[in-house]
Amino acid sequence: MTRRIIDILRLGQPDEAVTIKGWVRTKRELKGFAFIEVNDGSSLASLQVVLNPELENYDLLLKQLNTGASVEVSGVLVPSLGKEQRIELKAEILQVYGEADPQNYPLQKKRHSFEFLRTIGHLRSRTNSFGAVFRVRNACATAIHQFFQERGFLWIHTPIITRNDCEGAGELFTVTSLNLKQVPRTASQEVDYSQDFFGGPAYLTVSGQLEAEVMAMAFSNVYTFGPTFRAENSNTSRHLAEFWMVEPEMAFCDLQGNMDLAEAFLKHVFGFVLETCPEDMQFFNQRIDNSVLATAENIINNQFERITYTEVIALLEKADCSFEYPVSWGLDLQSEHERYLAEQLFKKPVIVTDYPVGIKAFYMRLNDDEKTVRAMDVLAPKIGEIIGGSQREERLEVLERRMQSQGLNPEDLWWYLDLRRYGTVPHAGFGLGFERLVQFMTGMGNIRDVIPFPRTPLSAEF
Ligand code: 4AD
Ligand code: MG
């Protein structure tokens, strides 16, 4: 039976007979024998395979076994004489599945720039860095499910196609089956969506929150974890047009409980990844960002700072550094401000609460001062906003008023308002940008490098 290379590296014993399948990373020919390193994606480290001339077709094999070739190797494990590894595989039978022409296969050099690797998005996962990124990404997702399942949250699946613009920012991708060469028009020359597939305009979701609220009003604690889409034309290292979001929603919960959950949640995910991906995390610390491990320990062991927006503005006004965006009460915090708080001032994650009503979405609960809402953003060093959430407005009249003042028609969200008409309860939730979490965890500078197939303005090739 084929063994995973990670299991062999951890547990394999001399004289054990094993079969592995994977891709050649390197080949070294010496006098009378050769080594290949084979990687199957299960771990950062590859398994060293020794080839002796007694192997059938030895000379032909050496010609075929170039970087990128796919192989199956059977043989016995032997203690390695090299210092790099404990154990290696002495090949007895070797089969090449597919060659990779060294003249053309782009992954020849040991190190390529991430910019270059983005141009070969179909191959970059075969490199050490991307192998580590996607194993850690998988561990983060596992940790997320584990965290919520252990606490009795129901995993719900919110729709990708929706009618609502939850965040109200108008960053929607339209979903249509209309013939774009011959768009039907109404008498007033508007697009006639009544002839469209859903009988009205429909979009890719920007957030599963509103539907998560529906489910929380039946199951108390729920979470949704899926792709979300935003047509925001920002070409930054922290924005994608398609990103994954984790959104828990809790009935009978206020902002305090929401903050407690967010903090426990991040601590859990960091703890899980440190425990399950030690080699990959070491790799990031050595090769990508030498503060990654210290940051993880810091997250796990220290309480996050909690501070109101109004207090933040006072601190920023006193800060002895000049910001591009001048600070005054009412300003939406920019990433320079967020990073100043998390990196310089507090040197740990900061939860900012009670933002001005004018800069936050309609569903956030209005405070008694009527100037601020029960919002919370978790700001992380190097990343800025990693989580956005709030206590929700559970009072029907206040919610209707908020919608009207933001130019929304309450009738369009009649079902959302019904949640306030029938059995309304205080409730709260948040959204974690999954890729920003993976960036934070790994130290990867660009969000395009923590998702296998990044979608950004003008780019959706692979
Ligand atoms: O702050 P946001 O817009 O909050 C919501 O969508 C709420 N409905 C969530 C909720 O309360 N259930 O987005 C949440 C998080 C942000 O903090 C950020 O980490 C991430 O989603 N995010 C993005 N990540 C990558 N690319 C983008 N374009 C992102 N926009 C937001
Ligand atoms: Mg936000």
Tab-separated table of C-alpha atoms and ligand atoms in Angstrom:
chain	number	residue	atom	x	y	z
A	1	MET	CA	0.000	0.000	0.000
A	2	THR	CA	1.200	3.489	-0.748
A	3	ARG	CA	2.422	5.350	2.318
A	4	ARG	CA	2.330	9.096	2.762
A	5	ILE	CA	5.787	10.574	2.912
A	6	ILE	CA	5.034	12.471	6.132
A	7	ASP	CA	4.233	9.181	7.871
A	8	ILE	CA	7.435	7.573	6.647
A	9	LEU	CA	9.538	10.544	7.761
A	10	ARG	CA	7.963	10.467	11.210
A	11	LEU	CA	7.516	6.777	11.867
A	12	GLY	CA	9.354	4.752	9.201
A	13	GLN	CA	11.825	2.132	10.508
A	14	PRO	CA	14.849	0.526	8.825
A	15	ASP	CA	14.042	-2.626	6.819
A	16	GLU	CA	10.420	-1.649	6.337
A	17	ALA	CA	9.180	-2.217	2.788
A	18	VAL	CA	7.256	0.782	1.484
A	19	THR	CA	5.783	2.244	-1.688
A	20	ILE	CA	5.509	5.978	-2.258
A	21	LYS	CA	4.086	8.101	-5.050
A	22	GLY	CA	4.956	11.692	-5.699
A	23	TRP	CA	6.897	14.242	-7.721
A	24	VAL	CA	10.644	14.597	-8.041
A	25	ARG	CA	11.961	17.768	-6.460
A	26	THR	CA	15.678	17.307	-7.152
A	27	LYS	CA	18.069	14.787	-8.599
A	28	ARG	CA	21.737	14.357	-7.714
A	29	GLU	CA	23.877	11.993	-9.718
A	30	LEU	CA	27.027	10.703	-8.052
A	31	LYS	CA	29.521	8.096	-9.114
A	32	GLY	CA	27.755	4.759	-9.176
A	33	PHE	CA	24.465	5.906	-7.722
A	34	ALA	CA	21.982	8.772	-7.566
A	35	PHE	CA	19.584	10.460	-5.155
A	36	ILE	CA	16.186	11.897	-5.866
A	37	GLU	CA	14.025	13.833	-3.449
A	38	VAL	CA	10.359	12.911	-3.774
A	39	ASN	CA	7.531	15.021	-2.402
A	40	ASP	CA	3.851	14.070	-2.268
A	41	GLY	CA	2.560	17.260	-0.658
A	42	SER	CA	2.025	15.650	2.726
A	43	SER	CA	4.941	17.487	4.301
A	44	LEU	CA	7.499	20.179	3.738
A	45	ALA	CA	10.317	17.643	3.802
A	46	SER	CA	10.771	15.284	0.879
A	47	LEU	CA	11.861	11.684	1.108
A	48	GLN	CA	15.322	10.923	-0.180
A	49	VAL	CA	15.391	7.950	-2.528
A	50	VAL	CA	18.639	6.153	-3.389
A	51	LEU	CA	18.962	4.705	-6.866
A	52	ASN	CA	21.547	2.041	-7.574
A	53	PRO	CA	22.699	0.855	-11.006
A	54	GLU	CA	21.124	-2.573	-10.291
A	55	LEU	CA	17.746	-0.938	-10.879
A	56	GLU	CA	16.176	-1.988	-14.135
A	57	ASN	CA	16.725	0.669	-16.837
A	58	TYR	CA	18.945	2.694	-14.507
A	59	ASP	CA	20.414	4.906	-17.234
A	60	LEU	CA	17.061	5.586	-18.830
A	61	LEU	CA	15.542	6.366	-15.435
A	62	LEU	CA	18.242	8.905	-14.710
A	63	LYS	CA	17.357	10.682	-17.930
A	64	GLN	CA	13.667	10.686	-17.077
A	65	LEU	CA	13.857	11.624	-13.422
A	66	ASN	CA	14.028	15.368	-13.659
A	67	THR	CA	12.474	17.948	-11.398
A	68	GLY	CA	8.697	17.705	-11.708
A	69	ALA	CA	8.510	14.109	-12.960
A	70	SER	CA	5.910	11.906	-11.276
A	71	VAL	CA	7.018	8.568	-9.862
A	72	GLU	CA	6.099	5.503	-7.891
A	73	VAL	CA	8.901	3.953	-5.878
A	74	SER	CA	8.926	0.695	-3.950
A	75	GLY	CA	11.836	-0.393	-1.823
A	76	VAL	CA	13.108	-0.684	1.733
A	77	LEU	CA	13.855	2.006	4.251
A	78	VAL	CA	17.464	2.314	5.366
A	79	PRO	CA	19.107	4.610	7.913
A	80	SER	CA	20.477	7.628	6.095
A	81	LEU	CA	24.170	8.396	6.157
A	82	GLY	CA	23.454	12.049	5.431
A	83	LYS	CA	22.811	14.521	8.230
A	84	GLU	CA	19.718	15.992	6.612
A	85	GLN	CA	17.438	13.050	7.234
A	86	ARG	CA	16.995	10.137	9.587
A	87	ILE	CA	15.861	7.655	7.011
A	88	GLU	CA	15.851	7.157	3.251
A	89	LEU	CA	14.342	4.810	0.725
A	90	LYS	CA	16.468	2.360	-1.244
A	91	ALA	CA	14.603	1.946	-4.518
A	92	GLU	CA	13.925	-1.572	-5.829
A	93	ILE	CA	11.202	-0.804	-8.338
A	94	LEU	CA	10.737	2.624	-9.844
A	95	GLN	CA	8.062	3.642	-12.271
A	96	VAL	CA	7.911	7.010	-13.991
A	97	TYR	CA	4.334	8.124	-14.596
A	98	GLY	CA	5.073	11.353	-16.410
A	99	GLU	CA	8.246	13.197	-17.299
A	100	ALA	CA	8.769	16.947	-16.997
A	101	ASP	CA	11.033	18.301	-19.699
A	102	PRO	CA	13.844	20.212	-17.942
A	103	GLN	CA	14.058	22.611	-20.894
A	104	ASN	CA	10.521	23.805	-20.333
A	105	TYR	CA	9.335	22.950	-16.829
A	106	PRO	CA	9.356	26.336	-15.069
A	107	LEU	CA	10.120	25.182	-11.532
A	108	GLN	CA	13.808	24.450	-11.979
A	109	LYS	CA	15.463	26.937	-9.675
A	110	LYS	CA	15.190	26.403	-5.958
A	111	ARG	CA	13.745	29.843	-5.274
A	112	HIS	CA	11.398	31.894	-7.377
A	113	SER	CA	9.773	35.200	-6.538
A	114	PHE	CA	6.137	35.074	-5.479
A	115	GLU	CA	5.365	37.475	-8.361
A	116	PHE	CA	6.756	34.987	-10.855
A	117	LEU	CA	4.976	32.096	-9.206
A	118	ARG	CA	1.662	33.939	-9.539
A	119	THR	CA	2.093	33.716	-13.316
A	120	ILE	CA	2.209	29.929	-13.024
A	121	GLY	CA	-0.645	29.510	-10.585
A	122	HIS	CA	-1.241	25.984	-11.851
A	123	LEU	CA	2.223	24.851	-10.767
A	124	ARG	CA	3.126	26.993	-7.790
A	125	SER	CA	1.503	24.640	-5.268
A	126	ARG	CA	4.395	22.260	-5.949
A	127	THR	CA	6.867	24.588	-4.249
A	128	ASN	CA	7.905	24.509	-0.598
A	129	SER	CA	6.320	27.859	0.235
A	130	PHE	CA	2.942	27.125	-1.289
A	131	GLY	CA	2.946	23.594	0.063
A	132	ALA	CA	3.358	25.058	3.543
A	133	VAL	CA	0.728	27.754	2.922
A	134	PHE	CA	-1.943	25.345	1.784
A	135	ARG	CA	-1.278	22.823	4.531
A	136	VAL	CA	-1.583	25.620	7.097
A	137	ARG	CA	-4.720	26.888	5.344
A	138	ASN	CA	-6.208	23.411	5.656
A	139	ALA	CA	-5.263	23.283	9.346
A	140	CYS	CA	-6.905	26.681	9.927
A	141	ALA	CA	-10.138	25.435	8.349
A	142	THR	CA	-10.036	22.263	10.430
A	143	ALA	CA	-9.429	24.289	13.599
A	144	ILE	CA	-12.380	26.528	12.776
A	145	HIS	CA	-14.787	23.632	12.450
A	146	GLN	CA	-13.372	22.002	15.548
A	147	PHE	CA	-13.781	25.193	17.591
A	148	PHE	CA	-17.414	25.679	16.665
A	149	GLN	CA	-18.410	22.026	16.717
A	150	GLU	CA	-16.974	21.605	20.214
A	151	ARG	CA	-19.152	24.495	21.338
A	152	GLY	CA	-22.333	23.166	19.775
A	153	PHE	CA	-22.556	25.654	16.884
A	154	LEU	CA	-24.472	24.324	13.901
A	155	TRP	CA	-22.621	24.593	10.603
A	156	ILE	CA	-25.091	26.085	8.173
A	157	HIS	CA	-24.721	26.741	4.460
A	158	THR	CA	-25.770	30.171	3.356
A	159	PRO	CA	-26.429	30.877	-0.318
A	160	ILE	CA	-23.881	32.143	-2.790
A	161	ILE	CA	-26.555	33.704	-4.967
A	162	THR	CA	-28.594	36.284	-3.101
A	163	ARG	CA	-30.780	39.326	-3.512
A	164	ASN	CA	-29.334	41.357	-0.655
A	165	ASP	CA	-26.321	43.612	-0.278
A	166	CYS	CA	-25.641	42.859	3.369
A	167	GLU	CA	-22.868	45.398	3.788
A	168	GLY	CA	-24.616	48.034	1.704
A	169	ALA	CA	-21.389	49.014	0.000
A	170	GLY	CA	-22.661	48.322	-3.507
A	171	GLU	CA	-19.710	46.071	-4.318
A	172	LEU	CA	-21.881	43.453	-5.959
A	173	PHE	CA	-21.264	41.090	-8.828
A	174	THR	CA	-24.521	40.594	-10.703
A	175	VAL	CA	-25.623	37.060	-11.514
A	176	THR	CA	-27.685	36.936	-14.666
A	177	SER	CA	-28.722	34.622	-17.452
A	178	LEU	CA	-29.868	37.496	-19.637
A	179	ASN	CA	-28.346	37.656	-23.073
A	180	LEU	CA	-25.880	40.496	-22.708
A	181	LYS	CA	-25.933	41.128	-26.448
A	182	GLN	CA	-29.644	41.817	-26.283
A	183	VAL	CA	-30.570	42.984	-22.839
A	184	PRO	CA	-34.335	43.350	-22.364
A	185	ARG	CA	-35.330	46.868	-21.348
A	186	THR	CA	-38.332	48.291	-19.547
A	187	ALA	CA	-40.276	51.246	-20.952
A	188	SER	CA	-37.949	53.538	-19.029
A	189	GLN	CA	-34.877	51.845	-20.529
A	190	GLU	CA	-33.854	50.118	-17.302
A	191	VAL	CA	-32.645	46.516	-17.536
A	192	ASP	CA	-35.769	44.381	-17.283
A	193	TYR	CA	-34.747	41.927	-14.595
A	194	SER	CA	-38.267	40.512	-14.469
A	195	GLN	CA	-37.165	38.508	-17.519
A	196	ASP	CA	-34.024	37.312	-15.773
A	197	PHE	CA	-33.512	33.871	-14.271
A	198	PHE	CA	-34.609	34.801	-10.763
A	199	GLY	CA	-37.277	37.283	-11.857
A	200	GLY	CA	-35.291	40.130	-10.380
A	201	PRO	CA	-31.714	41.227	-9.874
A	202	ALA	CA	-29.457	38.718	-8.118
A	203	TYR	CA	-25.868	38.915	-6.929
A	204	LEU	CA	-22.978	36.891	-5.592
A	205	THR	CA	-23.124	37.223	-1.842
A	206	VAL	CA	-20.871	39.684	0.007
A	207	SER	CA	-21.649	38.001	3.335
A	208	GLY	CA	-23.783	35.168	4.673
A	209	GLN	CA	-24.705	37.148	7.764
A	210	LEU	CA	-28.352	37.935	7.102
A	211	GLU	CA	-29.131	34.305	6.353
A	212	ALA	CA	-27.021	33.236	9.347
A	213	GLU	CA	-29.250	35.454	11.503
A	214	VAL	CA	-32.275	33.546	10.188
A	215	MET	CA	-30.704	30.272	11.249
A	216	ALA	CA	-29.519	31.604	14.629
A	217	MET	CA	-33.138	32.448	15.414
A	218	ALA	CA	-33.855	28.717	15.198
A	219	PHE	CA	-30.652	27.030	16.347
A	220	SER	CA	-29.222	29.631	18.757
A	221	ASN	CA	-25.595	29.284	17.737
A	222	VAL	CA	-24.610	28.786	14.108
A	223	TYR	CA	-21.756	29.509	11.738
A	224	THR	CA	-21.348	29.711	8.019
A	225	PHE	CA	-18.018	29.297	6.248
A	226	GLY	CA	-17.909	29.858	2.543
A	227	PRO	CA	-16.824	32.017	-0.357
A	228	THR	CA	-17.919	35.643	-0.524
A	229	PHE	CA	-17.495	38.093	-3.361
A	230	ARG	CA	-16.801	41.784	-3.534
A	231	ALA	CA	-16.383	43.817	-6.677
A	232	GLU	CA	-14.282	46.376	-4.888
A	233	ASN	CA	-11.633	47.638	-7.190
A	234	SER	CA	-8.833	47.692	-4.667
A	235	ASN	CA	-5.582	46.184	-5.756
A	236	THR	CA	-4.043	45.796	-2.342
A	237	SER	CA	-2.183	43.018	-0.582
A	238	ARG	CA	-5.228	42.445	1.652
A	239	HIS	CA	-8.169	42.412	-0.775
A	240	LEU	CA	-9.559	39.697	-2.986
A	241	ALA	CA	-12.650	39.774	-5.158
A	242	GLU	CA	-13.421	36.227	-3.979
A	243	PHE	CA	-12.505	35.374	-0.415
A	244	TRP	CA	-13.685	32.976	2.246
A	245	MET	CA	-15.404	34.179	5.352
A	246	VAL	CA	-16.264	32.474	8.633
A	247	GLU	CA	-19.355	33.975	10.195
A	248	PRO	CA	-20.672	32.814	13.555
A	249	GLU	CA	-24.010	34.181	14.722
A	250	MET	CA	-25.284	33.827	18.269
A	251	ALA	CA	-28.735	34.351	19.683
A	252	PHE	CA	-28.985	35.691	23.246
A	253	CYS	CA	-25.557	37.258	22.914
A	254	ASP	CA	-24.310	40.820	23.271
A	255	LEU	CA	-21.156	42.594	22.143
A	256	GLN	CA	-19.239	41.382	25.185
A	257	GLY	CA	-20.000	37.752	24.377
A	258	ASN	CA	-19.128	38.418	20.746
A	259	MET	CA	-15.697	39.789	21.680
A	260	ASP	CA	-15.078	36.878	24.032
A	261	LEU	CA	-15.919	34.413	21.282
A	262	ALA	CA	-13.724	36.153	18.697
A	263	GLU	CA	-10.757	36.156	21.046
A	264	ALA	CA	-11.179	32.521	22.121
A	265	PHE	CA	-11.636	31.601	18.468
A	266	LEU	CA	-8.387	33.163	17.255
A	267	LYS	CA	-6.478	31.669	20.183
A	268	HIS	CA	-7.840	28.231	19.365
A	269	VAL	CA	-6.927	28.420	15.685
A	270	PHE	CA	-3.373	29.573	16.414
A	271	GLY	CA	-2.928	26.844	19.036
A	272	PHE	CA	-4.191	24.159	16.679
A	273	VAL	CA	-1.925	25.213	13.808
A	274	LEU	CA	1.184	25.404	16.017
A	275	GLU	CA	0.431	21.918	17.229
A	276	THR	CA	-0.407	20.285	13.915
A	277	CYS	CA	1.903	22.112	11.489
A	278	PRO	CA	5.160	22.648	13.424
A	279	GLU	CA	7.491	22.183	10.429
A	280	ASP	CA	5.502	24.484	8.184
A	281	MET	CA	5.349	27.162	10.872
A	282	GLN	CA	9.117	26.864	11.419
A	283	PHE	CA	9.555	27.311	7.688
A	284	PHE	CA	7.530	30.543	7.690
A	285	ASN	CA	9.507	31.805	10.642
A	286	GLN	CA	12.806	31.099	8.901
A	287	ARG	CA	11.963	32.063	5.353
A	288	ILE	CA	9.048	34.480	5.304
A	289	ASP	CA	8.742	36.471	8.519
A	290	ASN	CA	10.851	35.826	11.594
A	291	SER	CA	8.154	37.109	13.936
A	292	VAL	CA	5.545	34.518	12.994
A	293	LEU	CA	6.139	32.144	15.901
A	294	ALA	CA	6.440	34.935	18.461
A	295	THR	CA	3.207	36.443	17.122
A	296	ALA	CA	1.419	33.123	17.478
A	297	GLU	CA	2.618	32.754	21.076
A	298	ASN	CA	1.584	36.335	21.752
A	299	ILE	CA	-1.931	35.668	20.437
A	300	ILE	CA	-2.312	32.522	22.486
A	301	ASN	CA	-0.941	33.883	25.752
A	302	ASN	CA	-2.042	37.505	25.957
A	303	GLN	CA	-5.409	39.121	26.301
A	304	PHE	CA	-6.426	41.232	23.353
A	305	GLU	CA	-6.730	44.951	23.946
A	306	ARG	CA	-10.326	46.214	24.046
A	307	ILE	CA	-10.986	49.864	23.393
A	308	THR	CA	-13.744	52.061	22.021
A	309	TYR	CA	-13.518	53.950	18.756
A	310	THR	CA	-13.777	57.250	20.608
A	311	GLU	CA	-10.796	56.318	22.789
A	312	VAL	CA	-8.896	55.253	19.687
A	313	ILE	CA	-9.427	58.609	18.030
A	314	ALA	CA	-8.045	60.353	21.106
A	315	LEU	CA	-4.973	58.106	21.014
A	316	LEU	CA	-4.436	58.634	17.301
A	317	GLU	CA	-4.703	62.379	17.691
A	318	LYS	CA	-1.922	62.197	20.268
A	319	ALA	CA	0.246	59.831	18.216
A	320	ASP	CA	3.652	61.201	17.272
A	321	CYS	CA	3.530	60.033	13.696
A	322	SER	CA	1.928	61.596	10.676
A	323	PHE	CA	-0.881	59.730	8.986
A	324	GLU	CA	-1.819	60.067	5.361
A	325	TYR	CA	-5.476	60.273	6.380
A	326	PRO	CA	-5.922	62.967	9.042
A	327	VAL	CA	-7.667	61.778	12.169
A	328	SER	CA	-10.929	63.148	13.443
A	329	TRP	CA	-14.010	61.647	15.085
A	330	GLY	CA	-16.217	60.162	12.393
A	331	LEU	CA	-13.365	59.028	10.168
A	332	ASP	CA	-13.376	55.395	9.079
A	333	LEU	CA	-10.129	53.934	10.392
A	334	GLN	CA	-7.658	53.356	7.580
A	335	SER	CA	-5.216	50.510	7.563
A	336	GLU	CA	-2.378	52.870	8.603
A	337	HIS	CA	-4.338	53.690	11.783
A	338	GLU	CA	-5.257	50.092	12.401
A	339	ARG	CA	-1.695	48.963	12.029
A	340	TYR	CA	-0.383	51.750	14.227
A	341	LEU	CA	-2.671	50.577	17.009
A	342	ALA	CA	-1.914	46.871	16.678
A	343	GLU	CA	1.782	47.096	15.792
A	344	GLN	CA	3.131	50.115	17.578
A	345	LEU	CA	0.831	51.071	20.385
A	346	PHE	CA	-0.452	47.792	21.792
A	347	LYS	CA	1.721	45.245	19.966
A	348	LYS	CA	-1.080	42.712	19.946
A	349	PRO	CA	-4.587	42.347	18.539
A	350	VAL	CA	-6.905	45.188	19.415
A	351	ILE	CA	-10.699	45.006	19.496
A	352	VAL	CA	-12.179	48.389	18.678
A	353	THR	CA	-15.861	48.847	19.527
A	354	ASP	CA	-18.641	51.385	19.244
A	355	TYR	CA	-17.930	53.005	15.901
A	356	PRO	CA	-19.822	56.035	14.589
A	357	VAL	CA	-23.191	55.119	13.174
A	358	GLY	CA	-22.402	56.860	9.891
A	359	ILE	CA	-19.601	54.524	8.836
A	360	LYS	CA	-21.116	51.146	9.683
A	361	ALA	CA	-23.780	48.890	8.186
A	362	PHE	CA	-27.495	49.255	8.869
A	363	TYR	CA	-27.884	46.108	10.970
A	364	MET	CA	-25.594	47.134	13.833
A	365	ARG	CA	-27.290	47.886	17.149
A	366	LEU	CA	-27.647	51.569	17.903
A	367	ASN	CA	-26.202	52.705	21.222
A	368	ASP	CA	-28.185	54.925	23.576
A	369	ASP	CA	-26.065	57.915	22.535
A	370	GLU	CA	-27.555	57.460	19.012
A	371	LYS	CA	-24.139	58.398	17.634
A	372	THR	CA	-22.407	55.043	17.818
A	373	VAL	CA	-23.257	51.421	17.134
A	374	ARG	CA	-22.334	48.163	18.860
A	375	ALA	CA	-19.715	47.331	16.249
A	376	MET	CA	-16.434	45.573	16.813
A	377	ASP	CA	-13.405	45.205	14.591
A	378	VAL	CA	-10.478	43.014	15.540
A	379	LEU	CA	-7.256	44.586	14.294
A	380	ALA	CA	-4.159	42.466	13.896
A	381	PRO	CA	-0.508	43.482	13.582
A	382	LYS	CA	0.600	43.642	9.890
A	383	ILE	CA	-2.923	42.863	8.666
A	384	GLY	CA	-5.192	45.521	10.124
A	385	GLU	CA	-8.835	44.476	10.210
A	386	ILE	CA	-9.108	40.715	10.383
A	387	ILE	CA	-12.594	40.446	11.929
A	388	GLY	CA	-15.605	42.715	11.601
A	389	GLY	CA	-18.756	42.137	13.603
A	390	SER	CA	-21.399	43.593	15.850
A	391	GLN	CA	-24.326	43.127	18.110
A	392	ARG	CA	-27.344	43.272	15.800
A	393	GLU	CA	-30.245	45.687	15.980
A	394	GLU	CA	-33.031	43.515	17.357
A	395	ARG	CA	-35.628	46.305	17.784
A	396	LEU	CA	-37.971	46.479	14.805
A	397	GLU	CA	-38.657	50.226	14.821
A	398	VAL	CA	-35.018	51.182	15.288
A	399	LEU	CA	-33.954	48.846	12.496
A	400	GLU	CA	-36.557	50.264	10.120
A	401	ARG	CA	-35.411	53.762	10.953
A	402	ARG	CA	-31.759	52.822	10.349
A	403	MET	CA	-32.574	51.281	6.997
A	404	GLN	CA	-34.529	54.313	5.866
A	405	SER	CA	-31.779	56.676	6.921
A	406	GLN	CA	-29.326	54.662	4.804
A	407	GLY	CA	-31.601	54.765	1.783
A	408	LEU	CA	-32.663	51.128	2.062
A	409	ASN	CA	-36.236	50.032	1.542
A	410	PRO	CA	-37.339	47.949	4.558
A	411	GLU	CA	-39.768	46.056	2.311
A	412	ASP	CA	-36.886	44.612	0.331
A	413	LEU	CA	-35.771	42.830	3.487
A	414	TRP	CA	-39.223	42.011	4.870
A	415	TRP	CA	-38.083	38.532	5.909
A	416	TYR	CA	-35.134	39.996	7.828
A	417	LEU	CA	-37.517	42.333	9.647
A	418	ASP	CA	-39.802	39.386	10.420
A	419	LEU	CA	-37.012	38.059	12.645
A	420	ARG	CA	-37.639	41.179	14.761
A	421	ARG	CA	-41.416	40.764	14.588
A	422	TYR	CA	-41.496	37.181	15.790
A	423	GLY	CA	-39.457	36.133	18.790
A	424	THR	CA	-36.695	38.704	18.469
A	425	VAL	CA	-33.690	38.370	20.785
A	426	PRO	CA	-30.458	40.235	21.360
A	427	HIS	CA	-27.912	38.621	19.083
A	428	ALA	CA	-24.446	39.147	17.734
A	429	GLY	CA	-21.903	37.747	15.337
A	430	PHE	CA	-18.828	38.490	13.312
A	431	GLY	CA	-17.035	37.710	10.090
A	432	LEU	CA	-13.431	36.597	9.915
A	433	GLY	CA	-11.649	37.042	6.600
A	434	PHE	CA	-10.183	33.590	6.178
A	435	GLU	CA	-7.337	34.621	3.881
A	436	ARG	CA	-6.357	37.450	6.195
A	437	LEU	CA	-6.180	34.873	8.970
A	438	VAL	CA	-3.892	32.683	6.868
A	439	GLN	CA	-1.746	35.729	6.090
A	440	PHE	CA	-1.553	36.584	9.761
A	441	MET	CA	-0.656	32.999	10.632
A	442	THR	CA	2.030	32.541	7.971
A	443	GLY	CA	3.439	36.033	7.571
A	444	MET	CA	2.759	35.907	3.832
A	445	GLY	CA	2.772	39.496	2.633
A	446	ASN	CA	0.275	39.235	-0.203
A	447	ILE	CA	-3.221	37.838	0.104
A	448	ARG	CA	-2.927	36.439	-3.447
A	449	ASP	CA	-0.436	33.956	-2.074
A	450	VAL	CA	-2.648	32.354	0.564
A	451	ILE	CA	-5.533	31.235	-1.669
A	452	PRO	CA	-4.925	28.632	-4.376
A	453	PHE	CA	-6.656	30.583	-7.144
A	454	PRO	CA	-6.795	34.311	-6.371
A	455	ARG	CA	-9.451	36.481	-7.987
A	456	THR	CA	-8.464	40.131	-8.192
A	457	PRO	CA	-9.212	42.943	-10.630
A	458	LEU	CA	-8.265	41.830	-14.171
A	459	SER	CA	-7.113	38.462	-12.961
A	460	ALA	CA	-8.952	35.131	-12.941
A	461	GLU	CA	-6.799	33.022	-15.213
A	462	PHE	CA	-6.182	29.858	-13.251
B	1	4AD	O1	-16.115	43.692	7.940
B	1	4AD	P1	-16.873	42.901	6.912
B	1	4AD	O2	-17.313	43.607	5.694
B	1	4AD	O3	-18.095	42.271	7.730
B	1	4AD	C1	-19.131	41.577	7.203
B	1	4AD	O4	-19.240	41.212	6.067
B	1	4AD	C2	-20.135	41.177	8.249
B	1	4AD	N1	-21.375	40.873	7.558
B	1	4AD	C3	-19.602	40.003	9.021
B	1	4AD	C4	-20.541	39.543	10.104
B	1	4AD	O5	-20.748	40.277	11.054
B	1	4AD	N2	-21.090	38.359	9.983
B	1	4AD	O6	-16.010	41.648	6.477
B	1	4AD	C5	-15.551	40.713	7.439
B	1	4AD	C6	-14.098	40.396	7.221
B	1	4AD	C7	-13.164	41.593	7.317
B	1	4AD	O7	-12.846	41.884	8.650
B	1	4AD	C8	-11.961	41.114	6.543
B	1	4AD	O8	-11.139	40.285	7.332
B	1	4AD	C9	-12.592	40.249	5.476
B	1	4AD	O9	-13.892	39.906	5.908
B	1	4AD	N3	-12.681	40.950	4.184
B	1	4AD	C10	-11.924	40.661	3.114
B	1	4AD	N4	-10.942	39.765	2.930
B	1	4AD	C11	-10.363	39.708	1.729
B	1	4AD	N5	-10.709	40.482	0.683
B	1	4AD	C12	-11.689	41.409	0.812
B	1	4AD	N6	-12.044	42.164	-0.248
B	1	4AD	C13	-12.346	41.536	2.068
B	1	4AD	N7	-13.340	42.301	2.538
B	1	4AD	C14	-13.535	41.934	3.824
B	2	MG	MG	-15.346	45.550	8.177
